[in-house]
Amino acid sequence: MSTLAQLKTNVAIDLGDSSKVHYLDADIGTAIQNAYDDIAIYTRCRLKNTTINWQDNLSYYNFRDLGVSDYFAPIAIYCNNQNRFLFDDKTLLDFANFRNDWELQTGTPEYWTPASFERVAIYPRHATATSDFILYYAAIADTLTDSDTPEIAVDMQRLLEIYARAELLERTKEFTKALVLWEIYYTDIEDYKDRCDSLARTDLVLRA
């Protein structure tokens, strides 16, 4: 596993600028961070979980507002007092079909569904919450320092370098060289996304 400092050195060498004269160290670091951001969001390779208290009379949960600062997207919700995952096979339209005023329905939560980019809808809602749940979620990339190691599979760390080289070459109008790298990047990131999706499904099955 390479640290950010090692990745920057690798990129500089691959670009033929090991002294980082033409491509500055800070610019290489920014390009690698951009790569990490893109990979984490697209592949959802950073799966995490955290325990959150149920809220009284709340139908829409904004997990960032509840303290999950690196939250990107929901994967699953496990209700601790029921010892099971909530169902995720319904939409807001289905909730409305249950009853027009579904947001007022109280009881033990059974379902969750995305309501927007930021919010998840829970049905029914707790009137008085006395328990908690485990949120499994995809996390955004953290901000790297030189001593940090990106949370990416070892054999896929090359994606960080490929992306960074392509971005830096574009900045210097080396479009033909950059295009070759982008084609490699977009092919390989699809393979990594498939792997992450498969691992996520397997992990949740084992936890169920």
PDB file of N, CA and C in Angstrom, residues 74-127:
ATOM      1  N   PRO A  74     -26.756   5.641   1.189  1.00  0.00           N
ATOM      2  CA  PRO A  74     -27.126   4.531   2.075  1.00  0.00           C
ATOM      3  C   PRO A  74     -26.946   3.186   1.381  1.00  0.00           C
ATOM      4  N   ILE A  75     -26.578   2.183   2.169  1.00  0.00           N
ATOM      5  CA  ILE A  75     -26.473   0.818   1.666  1.00  0.00           C
ATOM      6  C   ILE A  75     -27.524  -0.064   2.331  1.00  0.00           C
ATOM      7  N   ALA A  76     -27.624   0.027   3.652  1.00  0.00           N
ATOM      8  CA  ALA A  76     -28.604  -0.776   4.392  1.00  0.00           C
ATOM      9  C   ALA A  76     -28.794  -0.177   5.776  1.00  0.00           C
ATOM     10  N   ILE A  77     -29.929  -0.522   6.386  1.00  0.00           N
ATOM     11  CA  ILE A  77     -30.226  -0.086   7.748  1.00  0.00           C
ATOM     12  C   ILE A  77     -30.612  -1.315   8.561  1.00  0.00           C
ATOM     13  N   TYR A  78     -29.904  -1.524   9.654  1.00  0.00           N
ATOM     14  CA  TYR A  78     -30.154  -2.678  10.527  1.00  0.00           C
ATOM     15  C   TYR A  78     -30.763  -2.185  11.831  1.00  0.00           C
ATOM     16  N   CYS A  79     -31.971  -2.648  12.119  1.00  0.00           N
ATOM     17  CA  CYS A  79     -32.681  -2.233  13.334  1.00  0.00           C
ATOM     18  C   CYS A  79     -32.261  -3.135  14.490  1.00  0.00           C
ATOM     19  N   ASN A  80     -31.615  -2.553  15.483  1.00  0.00           N
ATOM     20  CA  ASN A  80     -31.053  -3.355  16.575  1.00  0.00           C
ATOM     21  C   ASN A  80     -32.111  -4.001  17.458  1.00  0.00           C
ATOM     22  N   ASN A  81     -33.220  -3.301  17.730  1.00  0.00           N
ATOM     23  CA  ASN A  81     -34.203  -3.897  18.627  1.00  0.00           C
ATOM     24  C   ASN A  81     -35.026  -4.995  17.946  1.00  0.00           C
ATOM     25  N   GLN A  82     -35.020  -5.009  16.598  1.00  0.00           N
ATOM     26  CA  GLN A  82     -35.702  -6.075  15.872  1.00  0.00           C
ATOM     27  C   GLN A  82     -34.735  -7.159  15.387  1.00  0.00           C
ATOM     28  N   ASN A  83     -33.447  -6.845  15.460  1.00  0.00           N
ATOM     29  CA  ASN A  83     -32.411  -7.774  14.996  1.00  0.00           C
ATOM     30  C   ASN A  83     -32.619  -8.176  13.528  1.00  0.00           C
ATOM     31  N   ARG A  84     -32.885  -7.183  12.701  1.00  0.00           N
ATOM     32  CA  ARG A  84     -33.041  -7.462  11.273  1.00  0.00           C
ATOM     33  C   ARG A  84     -32.841  -6.181  10.476  1.00  0.00           C
ATOM     34  N   PHE A  85     -32.594  -6.364   9.154  1.00  0.00           N
ATOM     35  CA  PHE A  85     -32.484  -5.230   8.247  1.00  0.00           C
ATOM     36  C   PHE A  85     -33.881  -4.730   7.879  1.00  0.00           C
ATOM     37  N   LEU A  86     -34.014  -3.417   7.722  1.00  0.00           N
ATOM     38  CA  LEU A  86     -35.248  -2.863   7.187  1.00  0.00           C
ATOM     39  C   LEU A  86     -35.339  -3.202   5.699  1.00  0.00           C
ATOM     40  N   PHE A  87     -36.547  -3.343   5.203  1.00  0.00           N
ATOM     41  CA  PHE A  87     -36.757  -3.616   3.788  1.00  0.00           C
ATOM     42  C   PHE A  87     -36.419  -2.368   2.967  1.00  0.00           C
ATOM     43  N   ASP A  88     -35.839  -2.586   1.783  1.00  0.00           N
ATOM     44  CA  ASP A  88     -35.478  -1.451   0.932  1.00  0.00           C
ATOM     45  C   ASP A  88     -36.048  -1.603  -0.482  1.00  0.00           C
ATOM     46  N   ASP A  89     -37.147  -2.344  -0.593  1.00  0.00           N
ATOM     47  CA  ASP A  89     -37.711  -2.635  -1.912  1.00  0.00           C
ATOM     48  C   ASP A  89     -38.942  -1.788  -2.237  1.00  0.00           C
ATOM     49  N   LYS A  90     -39.151  -0.699  -1.518  1.00  0.00           N
ATOM     50  CA  LYS A  90     -40.274   0.185  -1.789  1.00  0.00           C
ATOM     51  C   LYS A  90     -39.774   1.584  -2.134  1.00  0.00           C
ATOM     52  N   THR A  91     -40.635   2.347  -2.823  1.00  0.00           N
ATOM     53  CA  THR A  91     -40.334   3.727  -3.181  1.00  0.00           C
ATOM     54  C   THR A  91     -41.262   4.665  -2.419  1.00  0.00           C
ATOM     55  N   LEU A  92     -41.044   5.966  -2.575  1.00  0.00           N
ATOM     56  CA  LEU A  92     -41.948   6.930  -1.959  1.00  0.00           C
ATOM     57  C   LEU A  92     -43.376   6.764  -2.475  1.00  0.00           C
ATOM     58  N   LEU A  93     -43.501   6.390  -3.745  1.00  0.00           N
ATOM     59  CA  LEU A  93     -44.833   6.151  -4.295  1.00  0.00           C
ATOM     60  C   LEU A  93     -45.510   4.971  -3.597  1.00  0.00           C
ATOM     61  N   ASP A  94     -44.739   3.934  -3.307  1.00  0.00           N
ATOM     62  CA  ASP A  94     -45.293   2.796  -2.565  1.00  0.00           C
ATOM     63  C   ASP A  94     -45.752   3.226  -1.177  1.00  0.00           C
ATOM     64  N   PHE A  95     -44.942   4.070  -0.524  1.00  0.00           N
ATOM     65  CA  PHE A  95     -45.342   4.565   0.795  1.00  0.00           C
ATOM     66  C   PHE A  95     -46.687   5.285   0.704  1.00  0.00           C
ATOM     67  N   ALA A  96     -46.836   6.107  -0.342  1.00  0.00           N
ATOM     68  CA  ALA A  96     -48.076   6.855  -0.528  1.00  0.00           C
ATOM     69  C   ALA A  96     -49.247   5.921  -0.825  1.00  0.00           C
ATOM     70  N   ASN A  97     -48.947   4.799  -1.457  1.00  0.00           N
ATOM     71  CA  ASN A  97     -50.006   3.824  -1.731  1.00  0.00           C
ATOM     72  C   ASN A  97     -50.453   3.093  -0.464  1.00  0.00           C
ATOM     73  N   PHE A  98     -49.530   2.975   0.510  1.00  0.00           N
ATOM     74  CA  PHE A  98     -49.916   2.395   1.793  1.00  0.00           C
ATOM     75  C   PHE A  98     -51.008   3.260   2.439  1.00  0.00           C
ATOM     76  N   ARG A  99     -50.739   4.567   2.432  1.00  0.00           N
ATOM     77  CA  ARG A  99     -51.701   5.557   2.910  1.00  0.00           C
ATOM     78  C   ARG A  99     -51.222   6.929   2.484  1.00  0.00           C
ATOM     79  N   ASN A 100     -52.148   7.808   2.145  1.00  0.00           N
ATOM     80  CA  ASN A 100     -51.772   9.114   1.618  1.00  0.00           C
ATOM     81  C   ASN A 100     -50.942   9.935   2.604  1.00  0.00           C
ATOM     82  N   ASP A 101     -51.251   9.788   3.873  1.00  0.00           N
ATOM     83  CA  ASP A 101     -50.518  10.541   4.894  1.00  0.00           C
ATOM     84  C   ASP A 101     -49.506   9.650   5.607  1.00  0.00           C
ATOM     85  N   TRP A 102     -48.750   8.889   4.813  1.00  0.00           N
ATOM     86  CA  TRP A 102     -47.811   7.913   5.384  1.00  0.00           C
ATOM     87  C   TRP A 102     -46.810   8.557   6.331  1.00  0.00           C
ATOM     88  N   GLU A 103     -46.501   9.839   6.123  1.00  0.00           N
ATOM     89  CA  GLU A 103     -45.525  10.510   6.980  1.00  0.00           C
ATOM     90  C   GLU A 103     -46.015  10.655   8.422  1.00  0.00           C
ATOM     91  N   LEU A 104     -47.338  10.482   8.612  1.00  0.00           N
ATOM     92  CA  LEU A 104     -47.905  10.591   9.952  1.00  0.00           C
ATOM     93  C   LEU A 104     -48.037   9.237  10.644  1.00  0.00           C
ATOM     94  N   GLN A 105     -47.817   8.163   9.883  1.00  0.00           N
ATOM     95  CA  GLN A 105     -47.957   6.823  10.442  1.00  0.00           C
ATOM     96  C   GLN A 105     -46.841   6.547  11.447  1.00  0.00           C
ATOM     97  N   THR A 106     -47.193   6.159  12.651  1.00  0.00           N
ATOM     98  CA  THR A 106     -46.199   5.811  13.662  1.00  0.00           C
ATOM     99  C   THR A 106     -46.212   4.311  13.907  1.00  0.00           C
ATOM    100  N   GLY A 107     -45.116   3.808  14.414  1.00  0.00           N
ATOM    101  CA  GLY A 107     -44.998   2.388  14.679  1.00  0.00           C
ATOM    102  C   GLY A 107     -43.548   1.965  14.623  1.00  0.00           C
ATOM    103  N   THR A 108     -43.307   0.694  14.444  1.00  0.00           N
ATOM    104  CA  THR A 108     -41.936   0.179  14.328  1.00  0.00           C
ATOM    105  C   THR A 108     -41.497   0.286  12.878  1.00  0.00           C
ATOM    106  N   PRO A 109     -40.383   0.965  12.603  1.00  0.00           N
ATOM    107  CA  PRO A 109     -39.931   1.120  11.217  1.00  0.00           C
ATOM    108  C   PRO A 109     -39.775  -0.219  10.501  1.00  0.00           C
ATOM    109  N   GLU A 110     -40.255  -0.263   9.268  1.00  0.00           N
ATOM    110  CA  GLU A 110     -40.183  -1.474   8.462  1.00  0.00           C
ATOM    111  C   GLU A 110     -39.418  -1.255   7.157  1.00  0.00           C
ATOM    112  N   TYR A 111     -39.502  -0.035   6.601  1.00  0.00           N
ATOM    113  CA  TYR A 111     -38.940   0.238   5.285  1.00  0.00           C
ATOM    114  C   TYR A 111     -38.091   1.506   5.292  1.00  0.00           C
ATOM    115  N   TRP A 112     -37.158   1.562   4.344  1.00  0.00           N
ATOM    116  CA  TRP A 112     -36.453   2.810   4.063  1.00  0.00           C
ATOM    117  C   TRP A 112     -36.305   2.933   2.551  1.00  0.00           C
ATOM    118  N   THR A 113     -36.252   4.177   2.089  1.00  0.00           N
ATOM    119  CA  THR A 113     -36.025   4.429   0.672  1.00  0.00           C
ATOM    120  C   THR A 113     -35.401   5.815   0.519  1.00  0.00           C
ATOM    121  N   PRO A 114     -34.549   6.021  -0.484  1.00  0.00           N
ATOM    122  CA  PRO A 114     -34.003   7.367  -0.699  1.00  0.00           C
ATOM    123  C   PRO A 114     -35.116   8.351  -1.047  1.00  0.00           C
ATOM    124  N   ALA A 115     -35.094   9.509  -0.411  1.00  0.00           N
ATOM    125  CA  ALA A 115     -36.086  10.543  -0.685  1.00  0.00           C
ATOM    126  C   ALA A 115     -35.488  11.689  -1.488  1.00  0.00           C
ATOM    127  N   SER A 116     -34.185  11.845  -1.397  1.00  0.00           N
ATOM    128  CA  SER A 116     -33.451  12.857  -2.150  1.00  0.00           C
ATOM    129  C   SER A 116     -31.974  12.506  -2.029  1.00  0.00           C
ATOM    130  N   PHE A 117     -31.126  13.358  -2.589  1.00  0.00           N
ATOM    131  CA  PHE A 117     -29.691  13.118  -2.472  1.00  0.00           C
ATOM    132  C   PHE A 117     -29.241  13.128  -1.014  1.00  0.00           C
ATOM    133  N   GLU A 118     -29.916  13.914  -0.191  1.00  0.00           N
ATOM    134  CA  GLU A 118     -29.490  14.084   1.198  1.00  0.00           C
ATOM    135  C   GLU A 118     -30.304  13.285   2.206  1.00  0.00           C
ATOM    136  N   ARG A 119     -31.547  12.943   1.865  1.00  0.00           N
ATOM    137  CA  ARG A 119     -32.446  12.390   2.879  1.00  0.00           C
ATOM    138  C   ARG A 119     -32.919  10.976   2.536  1.00  0.00           C
ATOM    139  N   VAL A 120     -33.177  10.201   3.597  1.00  0.00           N
ATOM    140  CA  VAL A 120     -33.742   8.859   3.489  1.00  0.00           C
ATOM    141  C   VAL A 120     -35.071   8.858   4.231  1.00  0.00           C
ATOM    142  N   ALA A 121     -36.083   8.299   3.600  1.00  0.00           N
ATOM    143  CA  ALA A 121     -37.407   8.229   4.225  1.00  0.00           C
ATOM    144  C   ALA A 121     -37.563   6.909   4.967  1.00  0.00           C
ATOM    145  N   ILE A 122     -38.143   6.980   6.144  1.00  0.00           N
ATOM    146  CA  ILE A 122     -38.399   5.807   6.983  1.00  0.00           C
ATOM    147  C   ILE A 122     -39.912   5.637   7.158  1.00  0.00           C
ATOM    148  N   TYR A 123     -40.399   4.394   7.001  1.00  0.00           N
ATOM    149  CA  TYR A 123     -41.833   4.134   7.191  1.00  0.00           C
ATOM    150  C   TYR A 123     -42.025   2.836   7.971  1.00  0.00           C
ATOM    151  N   PRO A 124     -42.901   2.858   8.978  1.00  0.00           N
ATOM    152  CA  PRO A 124     -43.438   4.059   9.631  1.00  0.00           C
ATOM    153  C   PRO A 124     -42.381   4.701  10.529  1.00  0.00           C
ATOM    154  N   ARG A 125     -42.717   5.823  11.097  1.00  0.00           N
ATOM    155  CA  ARG A 125     -41.764   6.522  11.964  1.00  0.00           C
ATOM    156  C   ARG A 125     -42.031   6.169  13.425  1.00  0.00           C
ATOM    157  N   HIS A 126     -41.000   6.359  14.248  1.00  0.00           N
ATOM    158  CA  HIS A 126     -41.168   6.171  15.691  1.00  0.00           C
ATOM    159  C   HIS A 126     -41.908   7.374  16.278  1.00  0.00           C
ATOM    160  N   ALA A 127     -42.892   7.115  17.120  1.00  0.00           N
ATOM    161  CA  ALA A 127     -43.517   8.205  17.868  1.00  0.00           C
ATOM    162  C   ALA A 127     -42.597   8.616  19.012  1.00  0.00           C
TER     163      ALA A 127
END
